[in-house]
Short mmCIF file of N, CA and C and ligand atoms in Angstrom, two decimals:
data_model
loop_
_atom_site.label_atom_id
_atom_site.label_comp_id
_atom_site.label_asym_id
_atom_site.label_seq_id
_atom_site.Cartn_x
_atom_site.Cartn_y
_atom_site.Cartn_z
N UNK A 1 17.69 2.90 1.47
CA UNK A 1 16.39 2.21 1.45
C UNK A 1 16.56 0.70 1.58
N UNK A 2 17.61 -0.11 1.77
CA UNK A 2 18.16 -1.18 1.67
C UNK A 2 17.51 -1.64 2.91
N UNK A 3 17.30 -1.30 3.99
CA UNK A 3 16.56 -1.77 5.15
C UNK A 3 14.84 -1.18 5.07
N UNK A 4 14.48 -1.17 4.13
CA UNK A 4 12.77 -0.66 4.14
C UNK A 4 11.67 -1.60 3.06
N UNK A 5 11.06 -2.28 3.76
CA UNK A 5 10.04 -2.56 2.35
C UNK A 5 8.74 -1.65 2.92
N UNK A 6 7.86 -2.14 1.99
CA UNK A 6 6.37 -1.73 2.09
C UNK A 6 5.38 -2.77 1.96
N UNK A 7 4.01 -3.09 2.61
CA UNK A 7 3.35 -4.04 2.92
C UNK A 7 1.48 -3.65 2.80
N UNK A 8 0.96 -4.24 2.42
CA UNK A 8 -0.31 -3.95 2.44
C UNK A 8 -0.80 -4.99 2.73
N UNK A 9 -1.88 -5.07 3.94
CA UNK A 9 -2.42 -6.32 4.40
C UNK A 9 -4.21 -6.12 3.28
N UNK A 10 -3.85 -7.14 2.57
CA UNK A 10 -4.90 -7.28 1.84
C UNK A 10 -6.34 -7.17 2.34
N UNK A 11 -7.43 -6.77 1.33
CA UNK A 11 -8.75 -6.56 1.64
C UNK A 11 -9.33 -8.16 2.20
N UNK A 12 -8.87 -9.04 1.59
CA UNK A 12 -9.21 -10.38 2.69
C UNK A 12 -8.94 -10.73 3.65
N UNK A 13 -8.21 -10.45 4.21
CA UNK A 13 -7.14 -10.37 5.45
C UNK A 13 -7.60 -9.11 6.98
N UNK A 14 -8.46 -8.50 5.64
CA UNK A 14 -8.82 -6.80 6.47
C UNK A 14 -10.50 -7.83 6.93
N UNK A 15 -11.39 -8.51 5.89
CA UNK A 15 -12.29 -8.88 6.20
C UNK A 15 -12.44 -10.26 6.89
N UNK A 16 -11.40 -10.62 7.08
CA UNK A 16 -11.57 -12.22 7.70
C UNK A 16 -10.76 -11.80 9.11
N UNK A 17 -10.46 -10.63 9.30
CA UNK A 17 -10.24 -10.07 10.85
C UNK A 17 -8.88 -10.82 11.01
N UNK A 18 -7.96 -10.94 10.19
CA UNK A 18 -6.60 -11.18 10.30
C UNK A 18 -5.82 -10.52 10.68
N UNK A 19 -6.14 -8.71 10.77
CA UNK A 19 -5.10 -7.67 10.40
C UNK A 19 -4.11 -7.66 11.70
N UNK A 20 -4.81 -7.58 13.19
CA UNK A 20 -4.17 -8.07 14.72
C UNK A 20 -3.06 -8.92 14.28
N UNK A 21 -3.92 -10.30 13.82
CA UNK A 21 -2.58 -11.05 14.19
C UNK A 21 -1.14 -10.80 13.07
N UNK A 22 -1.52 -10.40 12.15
CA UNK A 22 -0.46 -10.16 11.13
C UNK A 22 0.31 -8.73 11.38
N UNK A 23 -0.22 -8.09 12.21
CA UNK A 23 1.30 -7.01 12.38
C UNK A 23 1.62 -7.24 13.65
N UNK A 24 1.12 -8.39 14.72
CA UNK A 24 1.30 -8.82 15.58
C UNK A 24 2.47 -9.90 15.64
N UNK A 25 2.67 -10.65 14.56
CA UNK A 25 3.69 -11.03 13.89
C UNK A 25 4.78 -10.78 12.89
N UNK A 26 4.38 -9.42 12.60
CA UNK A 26 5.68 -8.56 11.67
C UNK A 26 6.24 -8.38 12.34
N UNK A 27 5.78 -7.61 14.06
CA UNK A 27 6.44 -6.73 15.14
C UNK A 27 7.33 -7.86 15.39
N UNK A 28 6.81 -9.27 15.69
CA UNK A 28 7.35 -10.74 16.39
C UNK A 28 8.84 -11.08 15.41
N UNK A 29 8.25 -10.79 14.45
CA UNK A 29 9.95 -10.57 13.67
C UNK A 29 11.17 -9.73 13.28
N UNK A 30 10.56 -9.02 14.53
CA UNK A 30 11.74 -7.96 14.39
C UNK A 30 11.67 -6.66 13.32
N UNK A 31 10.53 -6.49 12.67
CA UNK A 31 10.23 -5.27 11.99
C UNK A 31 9.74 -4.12 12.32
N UNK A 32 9.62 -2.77 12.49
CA UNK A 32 10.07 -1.86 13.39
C UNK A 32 8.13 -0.99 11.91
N UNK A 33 7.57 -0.47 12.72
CA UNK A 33 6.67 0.02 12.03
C UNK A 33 7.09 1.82 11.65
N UNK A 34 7.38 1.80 10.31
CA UNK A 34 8.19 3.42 10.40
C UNK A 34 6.67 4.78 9.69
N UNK A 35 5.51 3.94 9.34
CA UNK A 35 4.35 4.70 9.33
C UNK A 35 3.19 3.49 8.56
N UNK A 36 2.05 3.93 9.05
CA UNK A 36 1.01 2.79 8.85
C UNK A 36 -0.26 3.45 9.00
N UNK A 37 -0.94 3.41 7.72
CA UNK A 37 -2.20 3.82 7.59
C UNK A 37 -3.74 3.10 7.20
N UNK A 38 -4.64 3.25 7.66
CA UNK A 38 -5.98 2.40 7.04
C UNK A 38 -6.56 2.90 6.31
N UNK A 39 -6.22 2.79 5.24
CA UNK A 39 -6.99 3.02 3.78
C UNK A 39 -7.73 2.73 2.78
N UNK A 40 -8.26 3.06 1.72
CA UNK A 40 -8.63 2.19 0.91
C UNK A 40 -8.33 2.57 -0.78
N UNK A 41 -7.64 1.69 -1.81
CA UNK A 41 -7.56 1.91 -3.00
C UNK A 41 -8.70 1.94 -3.92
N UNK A 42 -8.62 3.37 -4.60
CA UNK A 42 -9.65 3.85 -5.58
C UNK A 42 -9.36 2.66 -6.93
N UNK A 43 -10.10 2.51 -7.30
CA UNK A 43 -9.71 1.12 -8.87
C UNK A 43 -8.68 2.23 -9.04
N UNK A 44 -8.43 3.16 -9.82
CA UNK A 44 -7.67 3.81 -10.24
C UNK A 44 -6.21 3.34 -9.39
N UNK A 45 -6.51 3.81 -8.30
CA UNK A 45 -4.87 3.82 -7.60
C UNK A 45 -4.51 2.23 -7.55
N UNK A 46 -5.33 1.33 -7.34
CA UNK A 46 -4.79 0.36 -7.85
C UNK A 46 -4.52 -0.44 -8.85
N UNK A 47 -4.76 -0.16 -9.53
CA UNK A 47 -4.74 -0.50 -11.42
C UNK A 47 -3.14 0.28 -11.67
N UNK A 48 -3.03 1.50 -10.87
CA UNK A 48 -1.77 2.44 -10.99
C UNK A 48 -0.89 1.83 -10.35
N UNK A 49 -1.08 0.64 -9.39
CA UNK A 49 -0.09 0.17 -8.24
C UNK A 49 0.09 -1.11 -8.77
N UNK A 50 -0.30 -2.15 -9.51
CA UNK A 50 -0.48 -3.23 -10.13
C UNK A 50 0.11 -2.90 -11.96
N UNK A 51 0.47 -1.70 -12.25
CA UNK A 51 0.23 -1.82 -13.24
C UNK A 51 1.68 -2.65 -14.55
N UNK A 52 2.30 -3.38 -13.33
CA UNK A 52 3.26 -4.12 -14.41
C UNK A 52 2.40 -5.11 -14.74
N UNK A 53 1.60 -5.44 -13.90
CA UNK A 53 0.35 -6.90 -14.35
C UNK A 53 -0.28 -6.60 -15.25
N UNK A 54 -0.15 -5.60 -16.17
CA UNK A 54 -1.37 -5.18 -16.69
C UNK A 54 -1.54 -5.40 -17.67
N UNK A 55 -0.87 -6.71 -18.19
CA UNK A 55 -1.10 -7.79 -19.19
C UNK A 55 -1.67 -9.08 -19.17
N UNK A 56 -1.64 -8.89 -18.53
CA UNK A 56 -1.59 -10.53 -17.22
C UNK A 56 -3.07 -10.66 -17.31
N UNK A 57 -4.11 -12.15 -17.32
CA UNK A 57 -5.04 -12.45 -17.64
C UNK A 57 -5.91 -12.18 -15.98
N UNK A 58 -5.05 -12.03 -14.73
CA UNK A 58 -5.57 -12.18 -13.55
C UNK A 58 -5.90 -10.01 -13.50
N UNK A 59 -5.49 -9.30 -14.20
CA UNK A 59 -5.12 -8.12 -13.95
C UNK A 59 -6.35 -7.30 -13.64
N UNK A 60 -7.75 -7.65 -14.46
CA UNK A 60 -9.03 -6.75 -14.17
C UNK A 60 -9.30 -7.53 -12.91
N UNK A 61 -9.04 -8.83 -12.35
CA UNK A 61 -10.29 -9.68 -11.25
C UNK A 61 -8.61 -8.67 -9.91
N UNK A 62 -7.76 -8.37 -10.26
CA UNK A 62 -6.58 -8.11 -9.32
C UNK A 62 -6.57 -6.67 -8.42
N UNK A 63 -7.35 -5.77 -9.88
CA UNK A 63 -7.76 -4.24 -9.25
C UNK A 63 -8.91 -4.08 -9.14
N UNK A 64 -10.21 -5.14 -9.29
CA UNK A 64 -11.12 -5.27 -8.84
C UNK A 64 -10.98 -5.54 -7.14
N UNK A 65 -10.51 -6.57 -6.49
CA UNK A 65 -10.26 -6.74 -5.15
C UNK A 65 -9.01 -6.30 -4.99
N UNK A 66 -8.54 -5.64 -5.23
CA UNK A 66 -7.55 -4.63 -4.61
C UNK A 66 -8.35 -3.45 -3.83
N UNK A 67 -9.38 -3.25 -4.62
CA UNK A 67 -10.33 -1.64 -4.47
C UNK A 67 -11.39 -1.96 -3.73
N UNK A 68 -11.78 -3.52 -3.61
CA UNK A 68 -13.14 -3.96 -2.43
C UNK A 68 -13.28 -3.60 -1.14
N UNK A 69 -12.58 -3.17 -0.52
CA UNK A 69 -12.63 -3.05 0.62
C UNK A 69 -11.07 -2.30 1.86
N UNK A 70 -11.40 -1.98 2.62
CA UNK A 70 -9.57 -1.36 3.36
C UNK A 70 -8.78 -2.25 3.06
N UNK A 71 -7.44 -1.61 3.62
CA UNK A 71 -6.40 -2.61 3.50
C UNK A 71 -5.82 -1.45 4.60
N UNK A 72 -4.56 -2.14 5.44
CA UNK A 72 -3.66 -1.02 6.24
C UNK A 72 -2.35 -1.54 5.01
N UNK A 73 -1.90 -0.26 4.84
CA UNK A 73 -0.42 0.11 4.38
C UNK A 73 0.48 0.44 5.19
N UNK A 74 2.18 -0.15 4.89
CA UNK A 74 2.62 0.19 6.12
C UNK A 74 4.18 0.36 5.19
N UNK A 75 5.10 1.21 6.42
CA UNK A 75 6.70 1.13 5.50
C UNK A 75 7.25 0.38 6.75
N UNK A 76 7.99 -0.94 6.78
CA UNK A 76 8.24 -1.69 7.80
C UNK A 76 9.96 -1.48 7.36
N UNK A 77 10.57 -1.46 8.65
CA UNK A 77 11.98 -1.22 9.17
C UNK A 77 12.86 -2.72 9.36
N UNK A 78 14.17 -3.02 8.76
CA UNK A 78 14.89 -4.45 9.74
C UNK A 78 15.91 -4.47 8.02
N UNK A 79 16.64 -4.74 9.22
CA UNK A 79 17.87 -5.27 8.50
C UNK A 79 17.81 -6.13 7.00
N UNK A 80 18.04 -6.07 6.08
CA UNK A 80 17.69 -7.09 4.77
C UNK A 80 16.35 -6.89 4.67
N UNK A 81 15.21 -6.13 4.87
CA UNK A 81 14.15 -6.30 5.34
C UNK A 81 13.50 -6.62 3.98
N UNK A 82 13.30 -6.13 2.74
CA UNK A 82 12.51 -6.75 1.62
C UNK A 82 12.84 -8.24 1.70
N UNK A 83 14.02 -8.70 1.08
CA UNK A 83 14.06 -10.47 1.40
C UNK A 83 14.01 -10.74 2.37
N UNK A 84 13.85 -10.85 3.99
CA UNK A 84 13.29 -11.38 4.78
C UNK A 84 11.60 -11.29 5.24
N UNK A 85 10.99 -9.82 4.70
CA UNK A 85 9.46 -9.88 4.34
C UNK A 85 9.23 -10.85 3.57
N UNK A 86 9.69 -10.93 2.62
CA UNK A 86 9.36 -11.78 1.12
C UNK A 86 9.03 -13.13 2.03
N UNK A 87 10.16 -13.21 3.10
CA UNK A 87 10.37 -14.84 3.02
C UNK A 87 9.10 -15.40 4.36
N UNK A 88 8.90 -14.21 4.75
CA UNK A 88 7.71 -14.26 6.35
C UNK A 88 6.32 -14.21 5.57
N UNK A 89 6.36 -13.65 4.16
CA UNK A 89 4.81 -13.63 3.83
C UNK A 89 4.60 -15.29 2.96
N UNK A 90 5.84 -15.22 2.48
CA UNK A 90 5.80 -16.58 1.64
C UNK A 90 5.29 -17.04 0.13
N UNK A 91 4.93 -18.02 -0.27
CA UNK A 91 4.86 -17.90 -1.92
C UNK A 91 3.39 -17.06 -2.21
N UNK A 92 3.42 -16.57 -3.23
CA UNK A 92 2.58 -15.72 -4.10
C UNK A 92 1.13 -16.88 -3.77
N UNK A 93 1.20 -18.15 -4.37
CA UNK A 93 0.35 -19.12 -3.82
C UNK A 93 0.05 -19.55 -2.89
N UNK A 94 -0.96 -19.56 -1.94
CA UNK A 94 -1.06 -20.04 -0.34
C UNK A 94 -0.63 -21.64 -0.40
N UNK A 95 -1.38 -22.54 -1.57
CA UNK A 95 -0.95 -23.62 -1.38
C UNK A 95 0.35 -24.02 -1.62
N UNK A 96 1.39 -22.83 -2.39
CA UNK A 96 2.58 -23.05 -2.29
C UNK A 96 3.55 -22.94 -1.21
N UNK A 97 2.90 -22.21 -0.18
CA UNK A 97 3.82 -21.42 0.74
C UNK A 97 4.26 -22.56 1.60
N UNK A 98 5.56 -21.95 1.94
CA UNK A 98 6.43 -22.36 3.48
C UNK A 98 5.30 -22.67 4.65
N UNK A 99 5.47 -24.15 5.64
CA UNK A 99 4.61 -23.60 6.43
C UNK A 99 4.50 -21.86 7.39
N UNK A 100 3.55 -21.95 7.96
CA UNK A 100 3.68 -20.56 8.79
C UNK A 100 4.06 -19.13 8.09
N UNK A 101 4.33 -19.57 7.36
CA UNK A 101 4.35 -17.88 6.59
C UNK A 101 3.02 -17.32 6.65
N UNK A 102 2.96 -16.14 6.10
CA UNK A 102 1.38 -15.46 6.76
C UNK A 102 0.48 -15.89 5.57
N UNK A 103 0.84 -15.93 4.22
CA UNK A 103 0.05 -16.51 3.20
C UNK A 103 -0.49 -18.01 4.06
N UNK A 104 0.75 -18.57 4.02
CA UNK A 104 0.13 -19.77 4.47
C UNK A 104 -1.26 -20.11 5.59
N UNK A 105 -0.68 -19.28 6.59
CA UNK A 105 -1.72 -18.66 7.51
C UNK A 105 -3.09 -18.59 7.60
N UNK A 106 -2.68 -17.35 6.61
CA UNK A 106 -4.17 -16.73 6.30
C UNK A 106 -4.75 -16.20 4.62
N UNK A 107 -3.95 -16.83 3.66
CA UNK A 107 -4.27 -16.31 3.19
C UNK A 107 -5.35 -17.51 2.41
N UNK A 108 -6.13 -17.36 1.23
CA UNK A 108 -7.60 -18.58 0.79
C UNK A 108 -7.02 -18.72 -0.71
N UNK A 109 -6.47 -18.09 -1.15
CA UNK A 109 -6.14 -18.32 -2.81
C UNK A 109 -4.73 -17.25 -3.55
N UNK A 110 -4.61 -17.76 -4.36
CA UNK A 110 -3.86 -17.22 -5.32
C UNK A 110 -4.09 -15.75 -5.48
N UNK A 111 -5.47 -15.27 -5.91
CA UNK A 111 -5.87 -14.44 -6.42
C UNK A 111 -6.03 -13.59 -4.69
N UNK A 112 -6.40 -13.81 -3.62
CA UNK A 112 -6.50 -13.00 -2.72
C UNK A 112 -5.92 -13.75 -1.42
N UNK A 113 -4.89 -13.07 -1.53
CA UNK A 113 -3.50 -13.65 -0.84
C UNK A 113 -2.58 -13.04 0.22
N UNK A 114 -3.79 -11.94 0.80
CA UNK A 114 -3.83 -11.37 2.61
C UNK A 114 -2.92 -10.69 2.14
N UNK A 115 -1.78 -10.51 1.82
CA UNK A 115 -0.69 -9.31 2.12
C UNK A 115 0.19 -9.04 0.69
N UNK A 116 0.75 -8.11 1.04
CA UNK A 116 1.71 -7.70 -0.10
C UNK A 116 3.09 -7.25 0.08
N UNK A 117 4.02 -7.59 -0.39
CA UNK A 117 5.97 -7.44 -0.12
C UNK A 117 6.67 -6.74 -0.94
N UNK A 118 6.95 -6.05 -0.95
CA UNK A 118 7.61 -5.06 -2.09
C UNK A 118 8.95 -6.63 -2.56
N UNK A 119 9.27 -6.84 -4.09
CA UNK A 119 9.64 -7.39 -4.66
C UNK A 119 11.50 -7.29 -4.30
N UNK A 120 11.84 -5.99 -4.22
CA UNK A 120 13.47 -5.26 -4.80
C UNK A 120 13.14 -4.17 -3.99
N UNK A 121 14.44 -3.54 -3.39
CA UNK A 121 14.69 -2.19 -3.08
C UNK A 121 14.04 -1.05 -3.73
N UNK A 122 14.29 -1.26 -5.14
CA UNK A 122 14.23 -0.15 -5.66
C UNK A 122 12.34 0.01 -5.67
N UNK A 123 11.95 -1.19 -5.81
CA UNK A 123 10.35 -1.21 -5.75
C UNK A 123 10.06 -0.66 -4.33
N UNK A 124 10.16 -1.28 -3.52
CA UNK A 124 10.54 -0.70 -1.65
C UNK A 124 9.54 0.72 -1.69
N UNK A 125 11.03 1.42 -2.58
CA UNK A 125 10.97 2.85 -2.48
C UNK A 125 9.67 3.51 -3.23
N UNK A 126 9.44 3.07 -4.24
CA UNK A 126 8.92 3.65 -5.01
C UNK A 126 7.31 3.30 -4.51
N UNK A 127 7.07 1.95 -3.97
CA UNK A 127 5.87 1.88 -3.37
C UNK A 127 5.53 2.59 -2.16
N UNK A 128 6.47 2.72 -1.54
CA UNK A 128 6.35 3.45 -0.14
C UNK A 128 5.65 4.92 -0.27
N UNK A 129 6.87 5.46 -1.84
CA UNK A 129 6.51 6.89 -2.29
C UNK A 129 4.89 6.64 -2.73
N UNK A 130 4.23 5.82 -3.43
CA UNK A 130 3.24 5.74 -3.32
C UNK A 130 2.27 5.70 -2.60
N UNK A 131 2.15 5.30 -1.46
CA UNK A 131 1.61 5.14 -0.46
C UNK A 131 1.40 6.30 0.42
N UNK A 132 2.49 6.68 0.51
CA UNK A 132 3.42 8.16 1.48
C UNK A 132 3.95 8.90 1.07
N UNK A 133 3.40 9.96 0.61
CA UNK A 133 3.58 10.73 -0.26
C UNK A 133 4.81 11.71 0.66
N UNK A 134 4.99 12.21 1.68
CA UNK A 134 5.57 13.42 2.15
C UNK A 134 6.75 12.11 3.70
N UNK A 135 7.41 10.63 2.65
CA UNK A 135 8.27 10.27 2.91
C UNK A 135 9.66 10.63 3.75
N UNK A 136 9.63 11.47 3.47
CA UNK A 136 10.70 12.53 4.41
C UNK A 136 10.26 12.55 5.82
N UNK A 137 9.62 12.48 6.34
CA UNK A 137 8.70 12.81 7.47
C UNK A 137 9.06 11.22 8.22
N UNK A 138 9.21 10.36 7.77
CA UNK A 138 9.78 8.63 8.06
C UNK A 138 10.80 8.43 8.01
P1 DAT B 201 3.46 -11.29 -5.25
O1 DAT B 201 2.28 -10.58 -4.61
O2 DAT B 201 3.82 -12.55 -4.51
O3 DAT B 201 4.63 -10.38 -5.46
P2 DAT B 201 2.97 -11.08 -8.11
O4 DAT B 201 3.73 -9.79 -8.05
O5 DAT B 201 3.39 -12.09 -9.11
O6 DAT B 201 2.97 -11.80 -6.68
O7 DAT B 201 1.42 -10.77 -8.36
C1 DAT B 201 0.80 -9.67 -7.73
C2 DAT B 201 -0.55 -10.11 -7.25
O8 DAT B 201 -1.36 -10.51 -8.37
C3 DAT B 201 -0.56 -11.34 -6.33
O9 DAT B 201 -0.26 -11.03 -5.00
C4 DAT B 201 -1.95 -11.86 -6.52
C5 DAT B 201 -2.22 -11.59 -8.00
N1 DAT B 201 -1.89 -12.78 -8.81
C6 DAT B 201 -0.65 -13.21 -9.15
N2 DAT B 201 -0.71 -14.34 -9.87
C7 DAT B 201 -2.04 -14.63 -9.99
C8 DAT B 201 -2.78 -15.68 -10.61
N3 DAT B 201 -2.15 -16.67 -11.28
N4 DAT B 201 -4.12 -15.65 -10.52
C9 DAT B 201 -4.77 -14.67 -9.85
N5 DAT B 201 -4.13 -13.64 -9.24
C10 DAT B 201 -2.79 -13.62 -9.29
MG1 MG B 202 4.93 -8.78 -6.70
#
């Protein structure tokens, strides 16, 4: 799993008509699309997908717009690929980010911040399994 993260182009990103150019630029970096779906998170499934935050003072406003609206989910392919996602989406903060990273891009705030990077390998996996349930098949 060392070459796999997982990515969710956020519900702001889905509504400010970003989603084109942002896997239009995953592909541009060499990330290989290994399954990708348009979905949408029930509060539940995302409160379940968030739920190390779930102390955290941002955590009800986090699975509130997690669940607003689609998002596409995806398991993206490339060499080192979690730390080099990490480093193409950029800081957690838009006003922190690298230029050109996709936060930087596109994303409007802290709190809704266009995309999502699996953290670690081992997260990778386990989000992917979330997402994609019958994994084997990828
Ligand atoms: P990242 O998505 O960069 O891995 P994280 O895991 O620390 O960041 O937090 C998960 C999400 O929670 C993040 O993408 C947006 C939201 N979030 C994080 N910090 C926040 C804050 N200070 N205020 C509001 N939302 C926040
Ligand atoms: Mg995180």
């Amino acid at each position: 799993m060392g070459n796999r993260t997982f990515t969710m182009i956020k519900p702001d990103a889905m509504k400010n008509g970003h989603a084109g150019a942002i896997l239009d630029r995953i592909l541009k970096e060499g990330f290989h699309i290994k399954a990708l779906k348009l979905t949408r998170l029930s509060p539940e499934k995302a409160a379940q997908f968030y739920a190390v935050h779930k102390d955290k003072p941002f955590y009800a406003e986090l699975v509130s717009f997690m669940s607003s609206g689609p998002i596409i989910a995806a398991i993206l392919e490339k060499e080192n690929a979690v730390e080099d996602f990490r480093k193409l989406i950029g800081h957690t903060d838009p006003a922190k980010a690298e230029p050109n990273t996709i936060r930087k891009l596109y994303a409007s705030s802290v709190g809704e911040n266009a995309i999502h990077g699996s953290d670690s390998d081992e997260n990778a996996l386990i989000e992917c399994r979330f997402m994609f349930s019958a994994l084997e098949e990828y």
